[in-house]
CSV table of C-alpha atoms in Angstrom, one decimal:
chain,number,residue,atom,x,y,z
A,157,UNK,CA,-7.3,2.4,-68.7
A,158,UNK,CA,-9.6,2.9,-65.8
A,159,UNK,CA,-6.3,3.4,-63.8
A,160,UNK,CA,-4.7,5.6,-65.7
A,161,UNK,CA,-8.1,8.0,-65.5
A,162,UNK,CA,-8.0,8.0,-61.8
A,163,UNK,CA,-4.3,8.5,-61.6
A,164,UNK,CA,-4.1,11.2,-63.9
A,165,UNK,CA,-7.2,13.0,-63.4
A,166,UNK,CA,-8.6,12.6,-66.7
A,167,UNK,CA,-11.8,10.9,-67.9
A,168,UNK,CA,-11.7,7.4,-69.5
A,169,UNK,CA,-13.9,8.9,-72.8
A,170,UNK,CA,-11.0,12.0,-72.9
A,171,UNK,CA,-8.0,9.5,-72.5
A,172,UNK,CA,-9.8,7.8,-75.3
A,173,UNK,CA,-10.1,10.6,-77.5
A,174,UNK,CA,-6.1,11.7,-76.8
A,175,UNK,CA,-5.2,8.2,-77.9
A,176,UNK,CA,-7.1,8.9,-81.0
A,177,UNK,CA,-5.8,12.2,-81.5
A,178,UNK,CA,-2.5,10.7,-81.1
A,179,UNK,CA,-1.7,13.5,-77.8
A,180,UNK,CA,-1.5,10.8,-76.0
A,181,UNK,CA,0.9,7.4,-77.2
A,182,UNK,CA,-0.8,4.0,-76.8
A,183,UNK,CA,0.2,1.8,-74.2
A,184,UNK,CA,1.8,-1.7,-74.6
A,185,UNK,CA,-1.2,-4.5,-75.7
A,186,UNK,CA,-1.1,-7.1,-73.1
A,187,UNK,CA,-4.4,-9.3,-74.6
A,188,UNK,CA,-6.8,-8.2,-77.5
A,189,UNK,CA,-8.8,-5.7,-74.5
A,190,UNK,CA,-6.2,-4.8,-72.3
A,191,UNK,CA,-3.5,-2.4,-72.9
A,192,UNK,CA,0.0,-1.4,-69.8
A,193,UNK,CA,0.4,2.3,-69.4
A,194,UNK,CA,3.2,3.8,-68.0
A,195,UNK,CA,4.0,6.5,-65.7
A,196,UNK,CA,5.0,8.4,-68.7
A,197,UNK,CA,1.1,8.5,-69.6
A,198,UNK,CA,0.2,9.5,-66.5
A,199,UNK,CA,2.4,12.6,-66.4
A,200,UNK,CA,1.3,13.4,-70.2
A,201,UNK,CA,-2.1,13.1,-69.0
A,202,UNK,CA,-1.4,15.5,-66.5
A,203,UNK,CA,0.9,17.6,-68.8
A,204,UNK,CA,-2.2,18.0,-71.6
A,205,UNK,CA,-4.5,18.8,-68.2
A,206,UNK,CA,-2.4,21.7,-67.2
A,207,UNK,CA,-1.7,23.3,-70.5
A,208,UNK,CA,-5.6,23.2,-71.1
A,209,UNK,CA,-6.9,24.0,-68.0
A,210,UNK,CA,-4.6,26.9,-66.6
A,211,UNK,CA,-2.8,27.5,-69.4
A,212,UNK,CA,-6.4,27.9,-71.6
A,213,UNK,CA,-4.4,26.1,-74.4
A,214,UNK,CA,-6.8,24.4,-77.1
A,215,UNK,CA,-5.9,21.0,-77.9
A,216,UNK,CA,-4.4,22.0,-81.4
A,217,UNK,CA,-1.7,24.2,-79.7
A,218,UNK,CA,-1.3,21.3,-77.5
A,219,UNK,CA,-0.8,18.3,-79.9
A,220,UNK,CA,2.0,21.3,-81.7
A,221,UNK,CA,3.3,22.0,-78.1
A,222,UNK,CA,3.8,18.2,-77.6
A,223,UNK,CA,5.2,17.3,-81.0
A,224,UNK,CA,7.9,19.9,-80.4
A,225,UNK,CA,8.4,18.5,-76.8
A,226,UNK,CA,9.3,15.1,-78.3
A,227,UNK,CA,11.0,16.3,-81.1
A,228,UNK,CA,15.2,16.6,-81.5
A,229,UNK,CA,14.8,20.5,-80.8
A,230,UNK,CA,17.2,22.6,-79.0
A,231,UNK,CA,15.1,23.9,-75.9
A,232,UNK,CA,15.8,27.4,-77.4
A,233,UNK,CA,13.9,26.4,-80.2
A,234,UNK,CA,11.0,23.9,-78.6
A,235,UNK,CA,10.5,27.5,-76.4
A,236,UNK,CA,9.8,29.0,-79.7
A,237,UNK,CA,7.3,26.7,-80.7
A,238,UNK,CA,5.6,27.2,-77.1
A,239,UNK,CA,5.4,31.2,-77.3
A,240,UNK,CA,4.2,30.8,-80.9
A,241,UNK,CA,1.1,28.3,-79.8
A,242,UNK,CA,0.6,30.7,-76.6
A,243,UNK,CA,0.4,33.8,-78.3
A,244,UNK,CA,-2.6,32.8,-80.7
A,245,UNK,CA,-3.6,35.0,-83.4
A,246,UNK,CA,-2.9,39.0,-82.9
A,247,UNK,CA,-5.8,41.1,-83.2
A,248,UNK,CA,-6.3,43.4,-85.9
A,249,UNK,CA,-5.2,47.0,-85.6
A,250,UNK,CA,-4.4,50.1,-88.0
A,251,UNK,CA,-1.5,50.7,-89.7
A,252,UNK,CA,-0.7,53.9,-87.8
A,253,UNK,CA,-1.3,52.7,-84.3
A,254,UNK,CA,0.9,49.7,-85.1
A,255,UNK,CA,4.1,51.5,-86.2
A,256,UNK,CA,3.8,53.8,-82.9
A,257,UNK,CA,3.9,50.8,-80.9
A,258,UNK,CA,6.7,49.0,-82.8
A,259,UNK,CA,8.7,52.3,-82.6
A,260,UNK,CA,8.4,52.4,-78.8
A,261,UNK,CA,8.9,48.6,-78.0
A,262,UNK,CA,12.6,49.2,-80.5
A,263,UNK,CA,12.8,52.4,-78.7
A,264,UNK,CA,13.2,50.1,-75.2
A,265,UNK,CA,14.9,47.2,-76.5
A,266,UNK,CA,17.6,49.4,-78.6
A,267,UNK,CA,18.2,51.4,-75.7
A,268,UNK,CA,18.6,49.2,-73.2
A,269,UNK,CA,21.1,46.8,-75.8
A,270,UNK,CA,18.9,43.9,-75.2
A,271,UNK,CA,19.3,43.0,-78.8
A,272,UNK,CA,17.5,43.9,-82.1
A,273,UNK,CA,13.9,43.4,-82.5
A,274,UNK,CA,12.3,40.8,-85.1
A,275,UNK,CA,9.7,42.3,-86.7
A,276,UNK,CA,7.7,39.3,-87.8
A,277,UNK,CA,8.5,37.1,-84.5
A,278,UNK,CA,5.2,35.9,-83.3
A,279,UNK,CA,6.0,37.4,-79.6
A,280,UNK,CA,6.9,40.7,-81.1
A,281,UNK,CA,3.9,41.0,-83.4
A,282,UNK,CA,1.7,39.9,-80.7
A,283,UNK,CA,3.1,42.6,-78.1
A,284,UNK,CA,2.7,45.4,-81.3
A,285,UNK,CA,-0.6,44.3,-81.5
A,286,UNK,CA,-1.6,44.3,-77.6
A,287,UNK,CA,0.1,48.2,-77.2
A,288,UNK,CA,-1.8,49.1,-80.2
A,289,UNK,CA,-4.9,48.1,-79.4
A,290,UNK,CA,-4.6,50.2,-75.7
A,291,UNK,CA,-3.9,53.2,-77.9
A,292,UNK,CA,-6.8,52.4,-80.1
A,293,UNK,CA,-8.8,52.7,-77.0
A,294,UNK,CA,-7.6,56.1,-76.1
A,295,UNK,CA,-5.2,54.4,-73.1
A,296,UNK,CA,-1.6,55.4,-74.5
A,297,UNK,CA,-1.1,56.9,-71.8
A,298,UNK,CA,-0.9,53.1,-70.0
A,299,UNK,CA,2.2,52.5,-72.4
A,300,UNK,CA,4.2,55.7,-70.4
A,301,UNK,CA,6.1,53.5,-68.2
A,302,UNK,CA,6.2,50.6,-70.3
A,303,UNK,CA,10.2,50.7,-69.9
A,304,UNK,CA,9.7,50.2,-66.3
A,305,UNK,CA,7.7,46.6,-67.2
A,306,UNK,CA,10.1,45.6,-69.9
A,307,UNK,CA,12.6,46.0,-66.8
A,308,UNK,CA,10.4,44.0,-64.1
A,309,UNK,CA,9.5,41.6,-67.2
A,310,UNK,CA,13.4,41.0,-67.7
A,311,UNK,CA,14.1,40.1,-64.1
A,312,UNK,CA,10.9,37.8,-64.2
A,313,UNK,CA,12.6,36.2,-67.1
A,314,UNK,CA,15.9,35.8,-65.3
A,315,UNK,CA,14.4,33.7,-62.6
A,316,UNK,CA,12.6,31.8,-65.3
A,317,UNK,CA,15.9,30.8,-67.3
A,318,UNK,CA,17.6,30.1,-63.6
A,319,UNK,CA,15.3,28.1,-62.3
A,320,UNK,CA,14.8,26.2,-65.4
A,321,UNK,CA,18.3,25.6,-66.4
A,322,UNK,CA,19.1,24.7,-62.4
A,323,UNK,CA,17.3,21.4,-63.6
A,324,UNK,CA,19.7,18.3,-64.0
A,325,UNK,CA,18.1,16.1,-66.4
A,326,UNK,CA,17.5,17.4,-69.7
A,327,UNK,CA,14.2,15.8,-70.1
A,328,UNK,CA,13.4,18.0,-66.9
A,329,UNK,CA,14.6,21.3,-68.5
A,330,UNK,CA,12.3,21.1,-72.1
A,331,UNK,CA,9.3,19.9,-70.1
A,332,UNK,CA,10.1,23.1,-66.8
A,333,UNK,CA,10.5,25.0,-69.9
A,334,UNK,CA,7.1,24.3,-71.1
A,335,UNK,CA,5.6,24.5,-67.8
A,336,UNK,CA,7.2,27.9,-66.2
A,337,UNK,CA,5.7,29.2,-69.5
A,338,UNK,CA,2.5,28.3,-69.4
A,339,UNK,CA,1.4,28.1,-65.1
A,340,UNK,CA,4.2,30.7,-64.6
A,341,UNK,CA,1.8,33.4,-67.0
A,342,UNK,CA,-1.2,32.5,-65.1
A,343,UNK,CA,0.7,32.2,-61.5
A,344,UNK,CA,2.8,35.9,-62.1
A,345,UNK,CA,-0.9,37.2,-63.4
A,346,UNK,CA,-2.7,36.0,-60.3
A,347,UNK,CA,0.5,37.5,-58.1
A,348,UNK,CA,-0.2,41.0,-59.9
A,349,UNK,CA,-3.9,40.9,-59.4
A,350,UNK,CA,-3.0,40.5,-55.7
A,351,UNK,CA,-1.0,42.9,-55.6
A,352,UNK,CA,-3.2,45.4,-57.9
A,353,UNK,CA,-6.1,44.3,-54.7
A,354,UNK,CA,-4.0,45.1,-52.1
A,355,UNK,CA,-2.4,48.4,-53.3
A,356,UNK,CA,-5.7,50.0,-54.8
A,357,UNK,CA,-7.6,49.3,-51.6
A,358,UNK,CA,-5.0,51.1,-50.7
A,359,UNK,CA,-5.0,54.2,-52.5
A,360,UNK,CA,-9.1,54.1,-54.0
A,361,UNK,CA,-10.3,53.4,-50.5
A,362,UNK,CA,-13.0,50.8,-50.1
A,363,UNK,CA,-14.9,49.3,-47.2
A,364,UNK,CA,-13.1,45.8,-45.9
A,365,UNK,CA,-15.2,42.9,-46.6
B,1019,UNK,CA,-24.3,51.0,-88.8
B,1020,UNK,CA,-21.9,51.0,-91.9
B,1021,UNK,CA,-19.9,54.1,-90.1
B,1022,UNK,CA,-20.1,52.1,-87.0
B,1023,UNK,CA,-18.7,49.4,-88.0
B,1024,UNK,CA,-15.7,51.3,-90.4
B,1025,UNK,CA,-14.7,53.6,-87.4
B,1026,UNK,CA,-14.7,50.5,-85.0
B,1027,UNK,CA,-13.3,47.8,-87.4
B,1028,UNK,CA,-16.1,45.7,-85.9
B,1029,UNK,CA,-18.5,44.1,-89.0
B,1030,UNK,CA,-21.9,45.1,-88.9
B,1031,UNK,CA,-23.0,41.9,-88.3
B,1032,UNK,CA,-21.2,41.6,-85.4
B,1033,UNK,CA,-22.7,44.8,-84.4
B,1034,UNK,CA,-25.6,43.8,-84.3
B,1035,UNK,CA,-25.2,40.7,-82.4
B,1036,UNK,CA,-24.1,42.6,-79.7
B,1037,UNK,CA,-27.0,45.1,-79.9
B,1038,UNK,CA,-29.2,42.4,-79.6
B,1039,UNK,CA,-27.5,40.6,-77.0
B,1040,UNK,CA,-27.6,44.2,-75.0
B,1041,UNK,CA,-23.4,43.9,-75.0
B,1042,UNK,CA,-23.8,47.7,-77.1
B,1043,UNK,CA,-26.9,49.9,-75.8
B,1044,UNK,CA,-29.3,51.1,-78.6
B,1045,UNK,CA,-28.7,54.3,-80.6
B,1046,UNK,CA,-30.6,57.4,-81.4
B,1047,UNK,CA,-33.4,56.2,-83.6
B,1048,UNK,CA,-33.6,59.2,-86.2
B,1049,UNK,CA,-36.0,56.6,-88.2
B,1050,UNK,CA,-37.8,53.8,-88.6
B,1051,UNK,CA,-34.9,52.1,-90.3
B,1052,UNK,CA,-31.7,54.5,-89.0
B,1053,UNK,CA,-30.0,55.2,-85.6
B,1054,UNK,CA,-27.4,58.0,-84.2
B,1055,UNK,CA,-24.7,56.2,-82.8
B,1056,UNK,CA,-22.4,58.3,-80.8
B,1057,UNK,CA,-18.5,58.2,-80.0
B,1058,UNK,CA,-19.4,56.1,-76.8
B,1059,UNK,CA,-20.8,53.5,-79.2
B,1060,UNK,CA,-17.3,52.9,-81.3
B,1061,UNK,CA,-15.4,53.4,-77.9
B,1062,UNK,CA,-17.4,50.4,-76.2
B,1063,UNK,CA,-16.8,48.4,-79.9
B,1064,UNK,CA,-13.4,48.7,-79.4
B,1065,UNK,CA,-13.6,47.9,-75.6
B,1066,UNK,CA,-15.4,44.5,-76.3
B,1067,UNK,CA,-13.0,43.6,-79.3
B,1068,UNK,CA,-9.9,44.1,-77.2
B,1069,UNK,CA,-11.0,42.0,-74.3
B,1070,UNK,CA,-12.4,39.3,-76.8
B,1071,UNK,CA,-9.2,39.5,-79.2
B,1072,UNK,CA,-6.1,40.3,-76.8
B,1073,UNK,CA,-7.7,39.4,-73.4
B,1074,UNK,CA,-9.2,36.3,-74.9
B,1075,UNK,CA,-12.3,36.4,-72.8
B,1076,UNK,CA,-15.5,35.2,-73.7
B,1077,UNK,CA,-18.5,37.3,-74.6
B,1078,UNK,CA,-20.3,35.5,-71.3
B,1079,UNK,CA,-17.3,37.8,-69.1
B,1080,UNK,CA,-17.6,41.0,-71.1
B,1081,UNK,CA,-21.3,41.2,-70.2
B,1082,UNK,CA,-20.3,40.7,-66.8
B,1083,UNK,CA,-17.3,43.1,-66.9
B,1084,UNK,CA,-19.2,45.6,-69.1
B,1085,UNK,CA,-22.4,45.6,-66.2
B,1086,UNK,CA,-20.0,46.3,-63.5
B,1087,UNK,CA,-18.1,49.5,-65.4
B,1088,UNK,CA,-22.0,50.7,-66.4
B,1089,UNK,CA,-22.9,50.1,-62.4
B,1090,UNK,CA,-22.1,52.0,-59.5
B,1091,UNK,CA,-19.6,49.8,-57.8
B,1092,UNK,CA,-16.3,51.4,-56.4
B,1093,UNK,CA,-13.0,50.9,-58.6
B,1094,UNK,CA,-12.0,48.6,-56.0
B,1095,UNK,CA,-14.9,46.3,-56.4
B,1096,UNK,CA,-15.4,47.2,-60.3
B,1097,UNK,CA,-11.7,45.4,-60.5
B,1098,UNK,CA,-12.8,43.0,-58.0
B,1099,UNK,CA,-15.3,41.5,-61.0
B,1100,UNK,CA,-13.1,42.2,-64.1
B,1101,UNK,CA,-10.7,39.8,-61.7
B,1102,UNK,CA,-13.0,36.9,-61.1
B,1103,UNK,CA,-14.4,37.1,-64.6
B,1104,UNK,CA,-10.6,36.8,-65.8
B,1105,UNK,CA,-9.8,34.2,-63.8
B,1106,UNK,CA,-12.3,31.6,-65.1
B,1107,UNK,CA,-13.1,28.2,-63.8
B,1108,UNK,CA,-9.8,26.9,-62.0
B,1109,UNK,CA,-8.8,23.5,-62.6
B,1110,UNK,CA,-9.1,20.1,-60.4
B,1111,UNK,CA,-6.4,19.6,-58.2
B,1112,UNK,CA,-5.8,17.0,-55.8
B,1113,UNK,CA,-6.7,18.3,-51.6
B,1114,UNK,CA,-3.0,17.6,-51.0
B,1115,UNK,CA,-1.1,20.3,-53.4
B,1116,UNK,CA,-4.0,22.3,-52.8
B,1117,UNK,CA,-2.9,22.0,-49.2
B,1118,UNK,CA,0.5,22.6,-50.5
B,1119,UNK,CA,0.1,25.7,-52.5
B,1120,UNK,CA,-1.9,27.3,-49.9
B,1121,UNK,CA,0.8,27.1,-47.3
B,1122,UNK,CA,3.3,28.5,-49.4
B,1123,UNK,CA,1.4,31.6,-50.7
B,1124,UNK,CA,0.3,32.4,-47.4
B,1125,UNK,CA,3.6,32.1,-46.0
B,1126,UNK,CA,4.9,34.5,-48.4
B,1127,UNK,CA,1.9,37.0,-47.3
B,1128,UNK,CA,2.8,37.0,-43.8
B,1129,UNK,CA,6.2,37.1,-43.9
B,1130,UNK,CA,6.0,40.8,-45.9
B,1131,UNK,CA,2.9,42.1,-43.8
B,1132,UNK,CA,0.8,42.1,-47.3
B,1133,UNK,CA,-2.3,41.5,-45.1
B,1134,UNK,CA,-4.9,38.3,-44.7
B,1135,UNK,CA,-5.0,36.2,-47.8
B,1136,UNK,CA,-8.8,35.1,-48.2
B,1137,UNK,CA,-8.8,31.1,-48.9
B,1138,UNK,CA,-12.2,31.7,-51.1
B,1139,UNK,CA,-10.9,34.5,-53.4
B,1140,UNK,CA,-11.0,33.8,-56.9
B,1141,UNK,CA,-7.8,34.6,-57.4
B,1142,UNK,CA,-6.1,33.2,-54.5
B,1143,UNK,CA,-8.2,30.4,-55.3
B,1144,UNK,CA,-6.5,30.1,-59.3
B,1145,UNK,CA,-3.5,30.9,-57.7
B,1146,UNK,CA,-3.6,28.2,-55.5
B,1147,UNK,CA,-4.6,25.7,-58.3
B,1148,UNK,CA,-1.9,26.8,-60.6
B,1149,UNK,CA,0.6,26.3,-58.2
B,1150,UNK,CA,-0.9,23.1,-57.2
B,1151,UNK,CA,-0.9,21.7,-61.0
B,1152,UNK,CA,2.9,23.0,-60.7
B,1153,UNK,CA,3.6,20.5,-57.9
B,1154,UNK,CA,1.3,17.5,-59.2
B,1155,UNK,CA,3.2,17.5,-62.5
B,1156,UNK,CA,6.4,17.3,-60.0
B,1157,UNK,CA,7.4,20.3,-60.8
B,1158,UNK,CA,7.2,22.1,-57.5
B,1159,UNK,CA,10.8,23.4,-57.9
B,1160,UNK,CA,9.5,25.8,-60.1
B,1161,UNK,CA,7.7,27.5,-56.9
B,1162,UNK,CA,11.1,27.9,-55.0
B,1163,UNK,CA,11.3,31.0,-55.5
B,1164,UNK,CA,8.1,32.3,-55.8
B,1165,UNK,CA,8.8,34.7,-53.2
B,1166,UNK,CA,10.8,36.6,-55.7
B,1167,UNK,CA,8.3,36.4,-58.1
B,1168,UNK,CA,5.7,37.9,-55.6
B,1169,UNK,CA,8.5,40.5,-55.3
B,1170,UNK,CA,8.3,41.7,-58.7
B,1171,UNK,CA,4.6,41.1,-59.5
B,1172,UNK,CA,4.0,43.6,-56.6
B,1173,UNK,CA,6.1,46.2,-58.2
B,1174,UNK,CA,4.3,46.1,-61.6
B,1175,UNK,CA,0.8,46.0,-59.7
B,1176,UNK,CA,2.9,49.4,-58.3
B,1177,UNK,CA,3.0,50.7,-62.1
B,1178,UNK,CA,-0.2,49.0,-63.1
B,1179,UNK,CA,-1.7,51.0,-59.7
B,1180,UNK,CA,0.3,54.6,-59.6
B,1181,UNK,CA,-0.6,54.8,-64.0
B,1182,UNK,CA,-4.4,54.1,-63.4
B,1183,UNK,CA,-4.8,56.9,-60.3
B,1184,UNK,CA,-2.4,59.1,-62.1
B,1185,UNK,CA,-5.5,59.9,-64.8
B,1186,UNK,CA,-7.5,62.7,-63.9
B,1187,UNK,CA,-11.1,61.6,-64.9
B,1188,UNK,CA,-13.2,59.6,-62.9
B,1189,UNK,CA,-14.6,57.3,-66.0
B,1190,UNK,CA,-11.1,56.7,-67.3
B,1191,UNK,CA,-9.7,55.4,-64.5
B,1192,UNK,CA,-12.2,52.7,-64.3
B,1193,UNK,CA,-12.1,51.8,-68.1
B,1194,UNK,CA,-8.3,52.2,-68.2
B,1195,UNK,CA,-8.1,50.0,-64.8
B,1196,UNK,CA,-10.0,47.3,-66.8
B,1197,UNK,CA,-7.7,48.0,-69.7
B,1198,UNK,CA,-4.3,48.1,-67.6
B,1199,UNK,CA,-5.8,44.5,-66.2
B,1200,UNK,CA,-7.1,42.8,-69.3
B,1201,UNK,CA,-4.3,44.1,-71.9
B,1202,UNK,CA,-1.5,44.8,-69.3
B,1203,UNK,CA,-1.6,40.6,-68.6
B,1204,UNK,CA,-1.0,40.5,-72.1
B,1205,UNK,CA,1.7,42.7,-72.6
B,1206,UNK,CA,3.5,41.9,-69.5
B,1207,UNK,CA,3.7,38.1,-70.6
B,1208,UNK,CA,4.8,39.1,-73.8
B,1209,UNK,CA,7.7,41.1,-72.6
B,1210,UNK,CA,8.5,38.4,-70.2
B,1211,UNK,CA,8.6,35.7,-72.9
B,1212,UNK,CA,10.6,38.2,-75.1
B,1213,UNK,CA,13.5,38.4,-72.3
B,1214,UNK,CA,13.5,34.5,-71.8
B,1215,UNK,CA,14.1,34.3,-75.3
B,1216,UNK,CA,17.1,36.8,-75.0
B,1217,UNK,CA,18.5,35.0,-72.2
B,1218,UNK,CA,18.1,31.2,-73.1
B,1219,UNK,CA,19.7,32.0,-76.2
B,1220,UNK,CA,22.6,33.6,-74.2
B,1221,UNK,CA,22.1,30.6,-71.7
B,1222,UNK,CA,21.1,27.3,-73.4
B,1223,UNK,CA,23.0,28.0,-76.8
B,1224,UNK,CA,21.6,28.4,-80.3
B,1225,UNK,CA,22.4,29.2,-83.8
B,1226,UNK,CA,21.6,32.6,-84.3
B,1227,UNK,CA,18.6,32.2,-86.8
């Protein structure tokens, strides 16, 4: 136990409470106090660490994240069961401001032939909600160009599903799956706030620090 | 109050938590028990419920995010705080991927001429930690082509950049920079996991559902 904390990361009390939780499966009993973990711990450990820490998943959404993981789900579907824990509860918005964002977002995807729409999907109802809450706030205006991100967003995907399905082992590809999802948010997030630093120094001006 | 809260969808209760915790500044007292609350007031309601409900931040960062709109920083340095207060605590990694990450996403900087990435930066920081939990969970071959993904994130900072200065008033392009920040994370991820979805399906296989 003590090694598996230090391996992974992970405080002997929290390792505790994932066993009891049941994120984390117990190890082999060796005597009535002593119990062999396997690398396959250690890497859950780590797993649970990353999709809490960076991915600001709570451990519900976890445990459901994990179950799907070890389920027999296509990774289609186990990538379904990610977005769905990711993309939390939408906000509350009006009726009106809602149906101008869905008609915009079907506007794009019907255009472009990526496909029809599903109303009720959790991503879709999510990504209403977001573009009507910006024109709640007056900001419609920052849904003008959102063609040009459902473009960029597309290509981001593309090197998602390659680099994924590059993977040889299919163990490899559901778990990749789980994590370009979840770090690759944060990490693309982090490369646009870069880039948002280093272009509106730019053009707002600033004194260097 | 009651109009307050109808025109802002926030409950009065609510309200008034954030009046006392100085998140909303006082109305107009007309009376001993009734205030004037103006436009700004529902405007800044629906400011914090967006960054609490689609940017998922705490009320700890709006008050920090909040002070820095109502100061007089720069845009540059206004975004500078909405950045650091989005980016949260980043996780423990070990020196060695930290190492790792580092050396990459500087590489990547140099190579293109984007300038001197700053090793204490919040978000090259959470960056770096991201990337790093990437490569301790052995998946560093999802970084191999990050390059590209710097690629792309630099052309929707681009959009995110060109949309914000292409508004004519002063205070809107500091709220709708925190907006294009906070909600435009948001929105981008959920286009991105919408085009994975298209493509896996295409890729990986599924019945349709």
């Amino acid at each position: 136990m003590a090694e598996l904390s230090a391996e992974s990361g992970v405080p002997v009390a929290t390792v505790k409470y994932y066993l009891r939780e049941g994120l984390l499966p117990p190890g082999e009993r060796t005597s009535p106090n002593q119990a062999r973990y396997s690398a396959a711990h250690v890497q859950r450990l780590r797993l649970i660490k990353a999709l809490t820490e960076v991915g600001g998943m709570s451990l519900a959404s976890v445990g459901a994240v994990l179950e799907a993981i070890d389920g027999d789900k296509t990774p289609h579907r186990t990538m379904g069961v990610v977005q769905e824990e990711l993309a939390g509860t939408p906000p509350q918005v009006s009726e009106e401001a809602a149906q101008w964002a869905w008609e915009l977002l079907d506007g794009i995807v019907r255009r472009n032939g990526w496909g029809e729409l599903k109303r009720k999907h959790v991503g879709v109802v999510n990504l209403v909600a977001a573009l009507a809450t910006a024109k709640e706030l007056g900001h419609e205006k920052l849904a003008e160009r959102l063609e040009e991100y459902a473009h960029l967003a597309l290509r981001v995907a593309e090197l998602d599903v390659d680099t994924v399905t590059g993977l040889t082992s299919f163990d490899k590809i559901i778990e990749a799956g789980l994590v370009v999802t979840v770090l690759g948010d944060r990490i693309f997030a982090g490369l646009r706030h870069l880039g948002q630093e280093l272009l509106s120094r730019e053009v707002l001006g600033d004194v260097p620090d």
